[in-house]
CSV table of C-alpha atoms and ligand atoms in Angstrom, one decimal:
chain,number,residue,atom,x,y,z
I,19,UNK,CA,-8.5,31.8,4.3
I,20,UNK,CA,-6.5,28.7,3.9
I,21,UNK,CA,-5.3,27.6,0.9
I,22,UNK,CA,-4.5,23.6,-1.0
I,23,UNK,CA,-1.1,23.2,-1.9
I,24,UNK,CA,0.3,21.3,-4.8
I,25,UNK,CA,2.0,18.1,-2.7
I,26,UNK,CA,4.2,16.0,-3.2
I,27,UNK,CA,3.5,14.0,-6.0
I,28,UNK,CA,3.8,9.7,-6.4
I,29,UNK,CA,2.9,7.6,-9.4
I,30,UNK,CA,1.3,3.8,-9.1
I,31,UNK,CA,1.2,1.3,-12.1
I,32,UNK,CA,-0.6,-2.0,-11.6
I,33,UNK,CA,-0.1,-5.2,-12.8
I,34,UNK,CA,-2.9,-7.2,-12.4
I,35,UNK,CA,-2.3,-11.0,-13.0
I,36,UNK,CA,-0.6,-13.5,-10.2
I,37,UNK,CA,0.3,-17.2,-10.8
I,38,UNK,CA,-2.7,-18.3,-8.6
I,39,UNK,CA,-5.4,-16.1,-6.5
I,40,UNK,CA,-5.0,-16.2,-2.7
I,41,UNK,CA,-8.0,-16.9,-1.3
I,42,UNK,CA,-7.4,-14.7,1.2
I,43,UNK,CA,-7.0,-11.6,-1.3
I,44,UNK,CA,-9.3,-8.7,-2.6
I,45,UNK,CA,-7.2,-6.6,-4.9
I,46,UNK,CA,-7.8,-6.4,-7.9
I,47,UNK,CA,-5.6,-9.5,-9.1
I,48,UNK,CA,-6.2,-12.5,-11.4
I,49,UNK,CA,-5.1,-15.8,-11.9
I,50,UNK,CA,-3.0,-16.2,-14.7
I,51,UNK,CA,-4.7,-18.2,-17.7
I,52,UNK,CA,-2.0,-19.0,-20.7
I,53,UNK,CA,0.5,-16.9,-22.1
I,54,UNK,CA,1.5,-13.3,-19.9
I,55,UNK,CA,0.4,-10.4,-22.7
I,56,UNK,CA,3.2,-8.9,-21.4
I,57,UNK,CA,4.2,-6.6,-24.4
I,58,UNK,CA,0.0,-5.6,-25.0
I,59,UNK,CA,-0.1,-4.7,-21.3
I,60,UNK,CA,3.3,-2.5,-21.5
I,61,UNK,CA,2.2,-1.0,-24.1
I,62,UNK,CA,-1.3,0.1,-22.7
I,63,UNK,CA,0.6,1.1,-19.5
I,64,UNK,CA,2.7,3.1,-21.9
I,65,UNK,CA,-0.3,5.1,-24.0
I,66,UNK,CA,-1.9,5.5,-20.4
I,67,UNK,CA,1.0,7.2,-19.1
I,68,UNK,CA,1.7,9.4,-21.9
I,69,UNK,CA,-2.2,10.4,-21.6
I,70,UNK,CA,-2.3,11.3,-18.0
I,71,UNK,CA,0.8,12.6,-17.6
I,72,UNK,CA,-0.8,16.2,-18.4
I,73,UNK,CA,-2.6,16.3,-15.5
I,74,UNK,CA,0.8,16.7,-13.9
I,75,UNK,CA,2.9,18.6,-16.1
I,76,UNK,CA,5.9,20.3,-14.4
I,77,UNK,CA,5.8,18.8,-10.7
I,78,UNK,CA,8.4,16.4,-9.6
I,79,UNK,CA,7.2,12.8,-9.0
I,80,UNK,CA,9.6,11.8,-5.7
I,81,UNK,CA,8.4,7.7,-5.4
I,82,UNK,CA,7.5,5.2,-7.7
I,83,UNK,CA,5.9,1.5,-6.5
I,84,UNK,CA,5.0,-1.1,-9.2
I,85,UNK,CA,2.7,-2.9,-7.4
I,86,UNK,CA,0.2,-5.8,-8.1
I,87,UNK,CA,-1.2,-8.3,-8.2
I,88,UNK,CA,2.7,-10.0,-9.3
I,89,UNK,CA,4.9,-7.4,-11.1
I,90,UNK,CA,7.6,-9.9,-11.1
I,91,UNK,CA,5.6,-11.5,-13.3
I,92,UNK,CA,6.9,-9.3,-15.5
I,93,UNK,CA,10.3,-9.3,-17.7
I,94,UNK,CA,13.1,-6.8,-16.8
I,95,UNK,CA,12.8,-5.9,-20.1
I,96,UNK,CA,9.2,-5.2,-19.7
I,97,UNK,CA,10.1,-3.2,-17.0
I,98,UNK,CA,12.7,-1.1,-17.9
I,99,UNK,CA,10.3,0.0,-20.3
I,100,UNK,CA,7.4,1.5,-18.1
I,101,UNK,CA,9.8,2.9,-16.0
I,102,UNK,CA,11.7,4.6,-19.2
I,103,UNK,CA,9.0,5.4,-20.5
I,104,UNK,CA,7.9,7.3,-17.0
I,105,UNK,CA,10.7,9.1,-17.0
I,106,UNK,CA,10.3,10.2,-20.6
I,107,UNK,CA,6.4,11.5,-19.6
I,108,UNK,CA,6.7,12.8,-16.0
I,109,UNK,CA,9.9,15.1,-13.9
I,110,UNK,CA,10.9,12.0,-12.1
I,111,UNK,CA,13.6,12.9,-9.6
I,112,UNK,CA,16.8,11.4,-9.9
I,113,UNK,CA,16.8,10.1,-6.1
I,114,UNK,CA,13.3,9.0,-6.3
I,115,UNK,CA,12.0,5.6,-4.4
I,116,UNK,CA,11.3,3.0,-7.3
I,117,UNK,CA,10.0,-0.1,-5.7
I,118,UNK,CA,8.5,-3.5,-7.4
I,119,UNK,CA,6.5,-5.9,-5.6
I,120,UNK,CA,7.9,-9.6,-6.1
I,121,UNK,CA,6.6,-12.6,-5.1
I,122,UNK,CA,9.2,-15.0,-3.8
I,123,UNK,CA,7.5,-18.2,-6.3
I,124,UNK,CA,8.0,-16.4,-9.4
I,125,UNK,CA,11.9,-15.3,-9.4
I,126,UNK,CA,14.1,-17.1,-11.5
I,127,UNK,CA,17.9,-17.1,-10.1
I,128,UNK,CA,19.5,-13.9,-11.4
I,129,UNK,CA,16.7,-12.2,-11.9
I,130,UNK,CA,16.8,-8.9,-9.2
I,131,UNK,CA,20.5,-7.7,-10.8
I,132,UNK,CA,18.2,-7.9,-14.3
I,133,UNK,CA,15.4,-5.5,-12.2
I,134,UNK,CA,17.8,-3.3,-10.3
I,135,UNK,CA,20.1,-2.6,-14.1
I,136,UNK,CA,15.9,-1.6,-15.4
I,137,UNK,CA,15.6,0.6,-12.6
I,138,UNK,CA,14.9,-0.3,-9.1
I,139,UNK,CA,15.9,0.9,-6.0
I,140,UNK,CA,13.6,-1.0,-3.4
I,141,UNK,CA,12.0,-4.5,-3.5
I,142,UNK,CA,8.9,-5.5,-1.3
I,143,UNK,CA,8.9,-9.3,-0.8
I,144,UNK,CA,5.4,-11.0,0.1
I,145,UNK,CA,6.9,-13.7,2.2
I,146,UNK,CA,3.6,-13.8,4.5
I,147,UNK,CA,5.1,-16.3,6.9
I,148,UNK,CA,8.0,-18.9,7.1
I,149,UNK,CA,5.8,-22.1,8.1
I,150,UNK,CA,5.3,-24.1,5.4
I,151,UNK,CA,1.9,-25.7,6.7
I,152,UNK,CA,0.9,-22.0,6.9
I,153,UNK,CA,2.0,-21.1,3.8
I,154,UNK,CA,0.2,-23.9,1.9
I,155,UNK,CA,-3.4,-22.6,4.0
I,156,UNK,CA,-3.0,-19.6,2.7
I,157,UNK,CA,-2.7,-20.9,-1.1
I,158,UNK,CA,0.6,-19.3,-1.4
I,159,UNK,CA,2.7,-20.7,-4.6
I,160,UNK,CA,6.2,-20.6,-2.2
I,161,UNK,CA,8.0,-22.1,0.2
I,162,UNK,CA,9.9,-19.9,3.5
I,163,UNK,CA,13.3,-21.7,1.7
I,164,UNK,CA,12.2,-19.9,-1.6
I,165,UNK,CA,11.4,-16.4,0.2
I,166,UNK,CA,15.0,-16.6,2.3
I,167,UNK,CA,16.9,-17.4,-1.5
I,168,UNK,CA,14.8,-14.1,-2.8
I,169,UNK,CA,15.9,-12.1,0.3
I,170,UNK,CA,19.5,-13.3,0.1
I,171,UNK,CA,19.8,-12.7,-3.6
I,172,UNK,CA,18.0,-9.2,-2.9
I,173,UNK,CA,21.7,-8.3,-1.1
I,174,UNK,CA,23.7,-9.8,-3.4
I,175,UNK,CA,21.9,-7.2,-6.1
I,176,UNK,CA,22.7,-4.1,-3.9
I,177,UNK,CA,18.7,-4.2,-3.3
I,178,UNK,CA,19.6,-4.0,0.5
I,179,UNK,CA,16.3,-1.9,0.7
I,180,UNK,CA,13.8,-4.1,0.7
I,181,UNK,CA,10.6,-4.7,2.4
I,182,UNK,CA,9.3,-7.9,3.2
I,183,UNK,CA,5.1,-8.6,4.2
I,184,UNK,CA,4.1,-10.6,6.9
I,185,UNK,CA,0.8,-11.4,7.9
I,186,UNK,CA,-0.1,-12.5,11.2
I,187,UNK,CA,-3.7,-14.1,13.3
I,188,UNK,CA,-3.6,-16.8,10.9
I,189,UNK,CA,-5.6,-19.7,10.8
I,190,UNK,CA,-4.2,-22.1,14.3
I,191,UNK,CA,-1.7,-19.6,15.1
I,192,UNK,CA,-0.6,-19.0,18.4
I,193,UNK,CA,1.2,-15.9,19.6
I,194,UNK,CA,4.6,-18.1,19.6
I,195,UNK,CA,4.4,-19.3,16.1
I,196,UNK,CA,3.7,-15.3,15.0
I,197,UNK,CA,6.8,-14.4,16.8
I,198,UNK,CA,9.2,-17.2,15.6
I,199,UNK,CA,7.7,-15.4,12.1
I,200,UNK,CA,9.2,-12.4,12.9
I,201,UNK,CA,12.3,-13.9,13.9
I,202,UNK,CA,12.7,-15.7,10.5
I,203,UNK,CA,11.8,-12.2,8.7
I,204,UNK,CA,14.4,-10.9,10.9
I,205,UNK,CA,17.3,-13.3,10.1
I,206,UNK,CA,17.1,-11.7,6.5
I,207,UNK,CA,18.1,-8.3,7.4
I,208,UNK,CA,15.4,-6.2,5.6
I,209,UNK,CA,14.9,-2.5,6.0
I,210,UNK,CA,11.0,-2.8,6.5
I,211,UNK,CA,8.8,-4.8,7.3
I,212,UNK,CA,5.0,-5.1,6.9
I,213,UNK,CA,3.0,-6.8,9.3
I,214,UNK,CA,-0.7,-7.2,8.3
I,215,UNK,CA,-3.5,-9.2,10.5
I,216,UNK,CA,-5.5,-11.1,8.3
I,217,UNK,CA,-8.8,-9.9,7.3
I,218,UNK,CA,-11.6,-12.0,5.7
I,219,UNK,CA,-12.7,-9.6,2.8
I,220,UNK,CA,-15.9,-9.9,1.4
I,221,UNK,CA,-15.8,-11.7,-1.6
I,222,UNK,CA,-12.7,-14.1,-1.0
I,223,UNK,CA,-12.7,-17.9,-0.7
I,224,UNK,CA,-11.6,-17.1,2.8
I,225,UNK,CA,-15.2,-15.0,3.4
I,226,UNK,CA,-17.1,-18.1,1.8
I,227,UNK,CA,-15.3,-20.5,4.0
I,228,UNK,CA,-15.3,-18.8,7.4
I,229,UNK,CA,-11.6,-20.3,8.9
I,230,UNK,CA,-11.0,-20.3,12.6
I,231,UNK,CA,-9.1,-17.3,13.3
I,232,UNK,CA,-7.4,-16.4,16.7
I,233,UNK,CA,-9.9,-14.3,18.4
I,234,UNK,CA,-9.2,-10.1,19.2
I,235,UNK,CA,-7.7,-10.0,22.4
I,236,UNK,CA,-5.1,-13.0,20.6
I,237,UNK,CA,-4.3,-11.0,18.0
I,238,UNK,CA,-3.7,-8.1,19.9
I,239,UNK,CA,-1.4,-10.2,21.9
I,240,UNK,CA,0.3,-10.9,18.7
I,241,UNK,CA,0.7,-7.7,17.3
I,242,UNK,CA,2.1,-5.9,20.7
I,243,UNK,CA,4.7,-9.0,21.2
I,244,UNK,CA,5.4,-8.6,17.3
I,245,UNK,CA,6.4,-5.1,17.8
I,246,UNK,CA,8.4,-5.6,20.8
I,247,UNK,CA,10.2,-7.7,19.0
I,248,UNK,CA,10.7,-5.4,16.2
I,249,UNK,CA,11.4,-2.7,17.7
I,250,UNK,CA,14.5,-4.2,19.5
I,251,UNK,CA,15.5,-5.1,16.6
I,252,UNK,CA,16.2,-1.6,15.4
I,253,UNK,CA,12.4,-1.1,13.6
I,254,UNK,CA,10.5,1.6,14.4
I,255,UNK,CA,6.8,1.4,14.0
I,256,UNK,CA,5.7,4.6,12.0
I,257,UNK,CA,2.3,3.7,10.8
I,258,UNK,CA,-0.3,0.8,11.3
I,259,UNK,CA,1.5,-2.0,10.0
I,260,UNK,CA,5.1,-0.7,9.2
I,261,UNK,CA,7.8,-0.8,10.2
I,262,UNK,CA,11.3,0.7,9.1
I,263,UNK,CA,15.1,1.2,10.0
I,264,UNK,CA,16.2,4.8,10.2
I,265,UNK,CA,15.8,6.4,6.8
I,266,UNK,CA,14.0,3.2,5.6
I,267,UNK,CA,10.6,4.3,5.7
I,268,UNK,CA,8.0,4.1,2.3
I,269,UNK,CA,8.0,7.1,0.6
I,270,UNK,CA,5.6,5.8,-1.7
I,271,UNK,CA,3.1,4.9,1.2
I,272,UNK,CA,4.0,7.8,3.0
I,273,UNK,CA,2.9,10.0,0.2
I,274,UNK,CA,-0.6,8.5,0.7
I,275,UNK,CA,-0.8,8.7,4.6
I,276,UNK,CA,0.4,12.2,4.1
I,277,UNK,CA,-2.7,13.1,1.7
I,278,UNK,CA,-0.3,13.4,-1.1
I,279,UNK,CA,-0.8,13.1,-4.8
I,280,UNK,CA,-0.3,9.8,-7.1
I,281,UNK,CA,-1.3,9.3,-11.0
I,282,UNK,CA,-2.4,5.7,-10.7
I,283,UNK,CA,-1.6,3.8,-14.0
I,284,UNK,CA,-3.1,0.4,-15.0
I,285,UNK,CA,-5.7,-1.8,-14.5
I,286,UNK,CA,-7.7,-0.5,-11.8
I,287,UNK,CA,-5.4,1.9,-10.7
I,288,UNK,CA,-6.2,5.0,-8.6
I,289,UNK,CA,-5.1,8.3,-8.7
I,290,UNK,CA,-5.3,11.4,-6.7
I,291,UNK,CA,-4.6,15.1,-8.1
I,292,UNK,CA,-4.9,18.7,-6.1
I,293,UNK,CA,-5.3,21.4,-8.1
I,294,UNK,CA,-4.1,24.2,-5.8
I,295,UNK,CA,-5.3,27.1,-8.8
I,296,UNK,CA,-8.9,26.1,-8.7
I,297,UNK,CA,-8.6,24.7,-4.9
I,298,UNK,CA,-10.3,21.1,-6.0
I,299,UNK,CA,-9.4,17.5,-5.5
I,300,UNK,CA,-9.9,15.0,-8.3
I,301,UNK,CA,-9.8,11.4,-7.6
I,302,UNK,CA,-9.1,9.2,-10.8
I,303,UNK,CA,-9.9,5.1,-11.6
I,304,UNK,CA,-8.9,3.1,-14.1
I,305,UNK,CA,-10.8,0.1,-15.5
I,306,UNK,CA,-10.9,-2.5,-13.3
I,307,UNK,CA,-10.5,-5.9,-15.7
I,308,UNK,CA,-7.7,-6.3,-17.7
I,309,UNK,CA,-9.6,-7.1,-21.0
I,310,UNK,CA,-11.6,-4.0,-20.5
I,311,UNK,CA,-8.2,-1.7,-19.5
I,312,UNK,CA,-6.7,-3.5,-22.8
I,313,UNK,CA,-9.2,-3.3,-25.3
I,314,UNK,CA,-9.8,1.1,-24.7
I,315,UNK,CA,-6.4,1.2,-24.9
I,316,UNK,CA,-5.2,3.9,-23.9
I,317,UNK,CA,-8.2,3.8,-21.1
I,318,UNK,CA,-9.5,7.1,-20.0
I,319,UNK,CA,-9.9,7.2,-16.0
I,320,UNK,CA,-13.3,7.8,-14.6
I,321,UNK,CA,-12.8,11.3,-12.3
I,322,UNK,CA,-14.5,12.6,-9.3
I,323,UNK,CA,-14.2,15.7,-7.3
I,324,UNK,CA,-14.1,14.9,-3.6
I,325,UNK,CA,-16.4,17.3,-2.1
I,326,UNK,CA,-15.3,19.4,0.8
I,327,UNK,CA,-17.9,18.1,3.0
I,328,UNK,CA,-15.7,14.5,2.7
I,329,UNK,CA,-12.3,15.8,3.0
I,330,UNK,CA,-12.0,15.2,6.6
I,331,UNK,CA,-12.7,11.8,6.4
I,332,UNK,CA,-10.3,11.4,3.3
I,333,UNK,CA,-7.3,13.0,5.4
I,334,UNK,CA,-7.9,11.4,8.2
I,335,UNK,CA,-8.4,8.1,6.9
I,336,UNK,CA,-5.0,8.4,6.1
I,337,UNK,CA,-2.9,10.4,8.6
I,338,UNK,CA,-4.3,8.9,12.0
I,339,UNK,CA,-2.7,5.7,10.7
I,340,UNK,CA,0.8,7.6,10.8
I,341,UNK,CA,2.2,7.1,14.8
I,342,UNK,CA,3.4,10.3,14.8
I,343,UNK,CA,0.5,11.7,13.2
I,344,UNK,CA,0.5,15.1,11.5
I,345,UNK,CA,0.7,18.9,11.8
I,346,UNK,CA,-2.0,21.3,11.8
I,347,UNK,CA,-0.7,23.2,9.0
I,348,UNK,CA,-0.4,19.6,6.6
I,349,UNK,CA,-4.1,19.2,7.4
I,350,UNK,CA,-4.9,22.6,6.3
I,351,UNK,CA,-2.3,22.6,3.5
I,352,UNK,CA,-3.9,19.1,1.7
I,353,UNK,CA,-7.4,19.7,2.4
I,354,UNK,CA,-7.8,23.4,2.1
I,355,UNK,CA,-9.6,23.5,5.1
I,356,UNK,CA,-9.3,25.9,8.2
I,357,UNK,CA,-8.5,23.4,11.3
I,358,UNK,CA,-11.8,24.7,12.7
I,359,UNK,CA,-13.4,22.2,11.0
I,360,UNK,CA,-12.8,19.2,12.4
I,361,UNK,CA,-11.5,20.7,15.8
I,362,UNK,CA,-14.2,20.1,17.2
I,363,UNK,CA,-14.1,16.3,16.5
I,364,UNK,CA,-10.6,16.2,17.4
I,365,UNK,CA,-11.3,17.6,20.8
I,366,UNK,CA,-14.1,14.5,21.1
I,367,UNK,CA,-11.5,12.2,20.0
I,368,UNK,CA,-9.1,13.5,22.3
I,369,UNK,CA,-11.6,13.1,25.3
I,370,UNK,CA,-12.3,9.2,24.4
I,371,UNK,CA,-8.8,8.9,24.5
I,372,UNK,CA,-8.2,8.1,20.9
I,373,UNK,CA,-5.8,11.2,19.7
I,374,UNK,CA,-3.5,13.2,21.6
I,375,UNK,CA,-3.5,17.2,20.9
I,376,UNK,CA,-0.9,19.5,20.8
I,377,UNK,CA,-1.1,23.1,19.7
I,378,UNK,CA,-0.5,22.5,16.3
I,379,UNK,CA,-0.4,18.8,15.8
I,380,UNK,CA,-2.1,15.8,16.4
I,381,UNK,CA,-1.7,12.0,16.9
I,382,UNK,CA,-3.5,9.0,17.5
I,383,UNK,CA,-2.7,7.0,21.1
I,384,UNK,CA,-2.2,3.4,21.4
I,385,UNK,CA,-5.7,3.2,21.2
I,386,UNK,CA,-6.7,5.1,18.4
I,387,UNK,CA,-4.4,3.1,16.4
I,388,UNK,CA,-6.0,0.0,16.9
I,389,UNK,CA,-9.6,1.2,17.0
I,390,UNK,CA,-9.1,3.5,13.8
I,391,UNK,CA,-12.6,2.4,12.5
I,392,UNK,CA,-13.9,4.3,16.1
I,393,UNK,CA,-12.1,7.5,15.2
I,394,UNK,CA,-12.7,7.9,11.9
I,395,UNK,CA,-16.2,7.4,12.6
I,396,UNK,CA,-16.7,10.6,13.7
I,397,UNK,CA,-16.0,11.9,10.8
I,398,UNK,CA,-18.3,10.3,8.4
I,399,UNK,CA,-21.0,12.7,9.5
I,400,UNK,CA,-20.6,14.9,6.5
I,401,UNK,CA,-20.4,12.0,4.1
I,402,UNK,CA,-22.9,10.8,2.2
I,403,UNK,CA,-23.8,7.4,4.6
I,404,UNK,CA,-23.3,4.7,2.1
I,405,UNK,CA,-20.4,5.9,0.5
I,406,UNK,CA,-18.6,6.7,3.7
I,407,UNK,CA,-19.6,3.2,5.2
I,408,UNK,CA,-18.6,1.2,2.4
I,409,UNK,CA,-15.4,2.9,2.1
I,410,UNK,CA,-14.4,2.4,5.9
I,411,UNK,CA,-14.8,-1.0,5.3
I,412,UNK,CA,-12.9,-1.7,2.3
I,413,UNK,CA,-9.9,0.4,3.2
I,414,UNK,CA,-9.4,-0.7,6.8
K,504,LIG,C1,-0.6,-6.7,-3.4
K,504,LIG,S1,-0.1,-7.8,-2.2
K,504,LIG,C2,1.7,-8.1,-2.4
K,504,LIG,C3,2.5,-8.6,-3.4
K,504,LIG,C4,2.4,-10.0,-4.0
K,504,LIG,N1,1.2,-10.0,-4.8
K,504,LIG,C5,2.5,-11.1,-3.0
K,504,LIG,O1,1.4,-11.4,-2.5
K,504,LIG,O2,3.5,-11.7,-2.9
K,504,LIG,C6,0.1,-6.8,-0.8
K,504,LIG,C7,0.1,-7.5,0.6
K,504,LIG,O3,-1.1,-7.3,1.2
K,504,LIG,C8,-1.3,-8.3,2.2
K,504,LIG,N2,-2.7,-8.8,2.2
K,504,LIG,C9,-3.3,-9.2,1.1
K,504,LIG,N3,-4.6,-9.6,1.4
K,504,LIG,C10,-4.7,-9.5,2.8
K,504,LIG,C11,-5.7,-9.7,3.8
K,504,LIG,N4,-6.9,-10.2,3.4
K,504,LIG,N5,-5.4,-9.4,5.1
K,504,LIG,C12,-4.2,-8.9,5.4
K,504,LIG,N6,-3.2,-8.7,4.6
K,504,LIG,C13,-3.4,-8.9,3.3
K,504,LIG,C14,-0.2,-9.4,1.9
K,504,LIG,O4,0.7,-9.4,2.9
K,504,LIG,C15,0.3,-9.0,0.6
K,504,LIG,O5,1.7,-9.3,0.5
K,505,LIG,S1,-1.8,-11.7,-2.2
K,505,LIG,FE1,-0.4,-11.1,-3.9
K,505,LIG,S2,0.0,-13.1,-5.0
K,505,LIG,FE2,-1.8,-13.4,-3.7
K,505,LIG,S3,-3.5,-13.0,-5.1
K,505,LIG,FE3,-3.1,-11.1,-3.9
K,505,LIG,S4,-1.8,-9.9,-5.2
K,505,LIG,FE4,-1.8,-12.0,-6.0
């Protein structure tokens, strides 16, 4: 009988306002209208910490990412506070991760010695690309000059560990113009680096307005060329989209392609919590507008069980994004599930040429990474259709 284990464990807080909307972007951010309620918000993120962080009493929480939406939207002061107030509520270990996510048109000079002295040990820059045409297409409030003074003044903090996002197959970009991206991104010495190929999500300005984007076999161009590049710079792919230097990799991230745990604080945050004494799975969200998060103050999370028949699909959703994919025993270990489960599927997989298998591992190829949707597939059997379907599509 195999038997879930308590995993590692992450926690997420949101912060849900930017200066402008991308028109590109889905998440659940909001243009900023007036004043920032900065000290209302910290507060809720405080009560909302302090209420959930039963559910985790007594485990160690190893990464923390403040992500957005524009955290550096936020006063040090501000947050210095969620994160004192984390450490107050929840065993958070004294090497853990603590990233914020900055946007390169909101930093005043200064201001990443201010964050680093509240807390932080890791930075993730959306820089997106260096061209400035670009940049201004994709409704982005910087310039490349304002993301290079962000990165330099990100080593002049001691924030040496920071991550900066590219995206690439951008409207009238050509392979060459994606590279000399990666060259810019290189030139700043980061220790990661995201690369993301644009996706029109439903629901954007982007969606509604359909632009010309280099076609599949063009952006697959891209992203091998990208990657070349990368990796001969001293980054090693590891999952997807990122990229790290030795001992640089997300531990935050990697606790979710791992199928580990994360309380998920704020505005529309999720969560996900084993319970390895009763063997169940809980995932937890938040309320998704800010005036509704702020007025239930402190907002109680809506929670539901993942039901064993959609635990495949959960993990895997996850772990085949990681290059060097995962163990047997992890598999059986997170879910709680005997590997003859999905072995069956994994075999399939194998034979399309989508995952390699070893005895007690597995791993997608070159193949399955990019046609992830196609593997993971096969295991939406089991899931109710709908809610399988719509959440391939939103994730990936
Ligand atoms: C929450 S945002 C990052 C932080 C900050 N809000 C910023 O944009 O500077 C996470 C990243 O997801 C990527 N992203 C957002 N929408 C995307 C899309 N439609 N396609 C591909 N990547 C996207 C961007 O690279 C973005 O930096
Ligand atoms: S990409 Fe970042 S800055 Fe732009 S709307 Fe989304 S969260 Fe906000």
């Amino acid at each position: 009988m195999t038997a879930l284990s308590n995993p590692p464990l992450a926690l997420y807080v949101h912060f849900p306002w930017c200066v402008r909307k991308c028109p590109y972007c889905d998440f659940n951010s909001y243009s900023l209208h007036g004043e920032l309620a900065e000290d209302r918000y910290v507060v809720a993120l405080e009560r909302d910490l302090e209420s959930q962080a039963i559910e985790v009493r007594g485990r160690e929480v190893s990464a923390i990412f403040l992500g957005g939406g524009t955290p550096s939207l936020f006063s040090p002061g501000a947050i210095a506070r969620v994160l004192t107030t984390a450490r107050r509520h929840l065993a958070v270990a004294v090497d853990a991760e603590v990233t914020m996510e900055a946007n390169p048109g909101t930093l005043e000079r200064g201001r990443f010695a201010e964050y680093r002295a509240a807390g932080l040990n890791r930075v993730s820059l959306g820089a997106q690309s260096f061209d400035a045409r670009r940049l201004e297409k994709l409704g982005r409030i910087h310039s490349p000059e304002e993301t290079r003074r962000a990165a330099e003044e990100l080593h002049a903090a001691g924030l040496g560990n920071f991550n900066l996002d590219l995206m690439y197959a951008l409207p009238e970009q050509d392979v060459a113009a994606a590279i000399s991206d990666i060259e810019a991104a290189l030139a700043l010495d980061p220790a990661h680096v995201s690369h993301y190929q644009l996706t029109l999500e439903p629901g954007t300005v982007f969606a509604a307005e359909q632009p010309a984007l280099p076609d599949d076999d063009i952006a697959a161009e891209m992203l091998t060329a990208c990657r070349d590049r990368l990796t001969a710079a001293g980054f090693a792919q590891y999952e997807v989209s990122a990229y790290a230097r030795p001992d640089r990799r997300c531990r935050h991230n990697l606790t979710y392609w791992t199928f580990g745990d994360y309380l998920g604080i704020g505005a529309g945050a999720h969560g996900k919590l084993s319970c390895a004494r009763s063997g169940t799975i809980t995932r937890t969200t938040q309320a998704r507008e800010p005036r509704r998060y702020l007025a239930a103050s402190p907002a109680v999370p809506a929670r539901r069980r993942i039901a064993a028949s959609e635990l495949p699909f959960e993990f895997m959703l996850n772990a085949l994004r990681l290059t060097d994919g995962f163990t047997v025993d992890l598999f059986e270990r997170r879910t709680g599930l005997a590997w003859a489960s999905v072995a069956a599927r994994m075999q399939a997989l194998a034979r399309r040429g989508l995952v390699v298998l070893e005895p007690s591992a597995a791993r997608p190829t070159e193949l399955g990474l990019r046609f992830l949707n196609d593997a993971l597939l096969a295991f939406l059997e089991e899931t109710p259709k709908t809610t399988g379907a719509a959440r391939l599509s939103t994730v990936l």
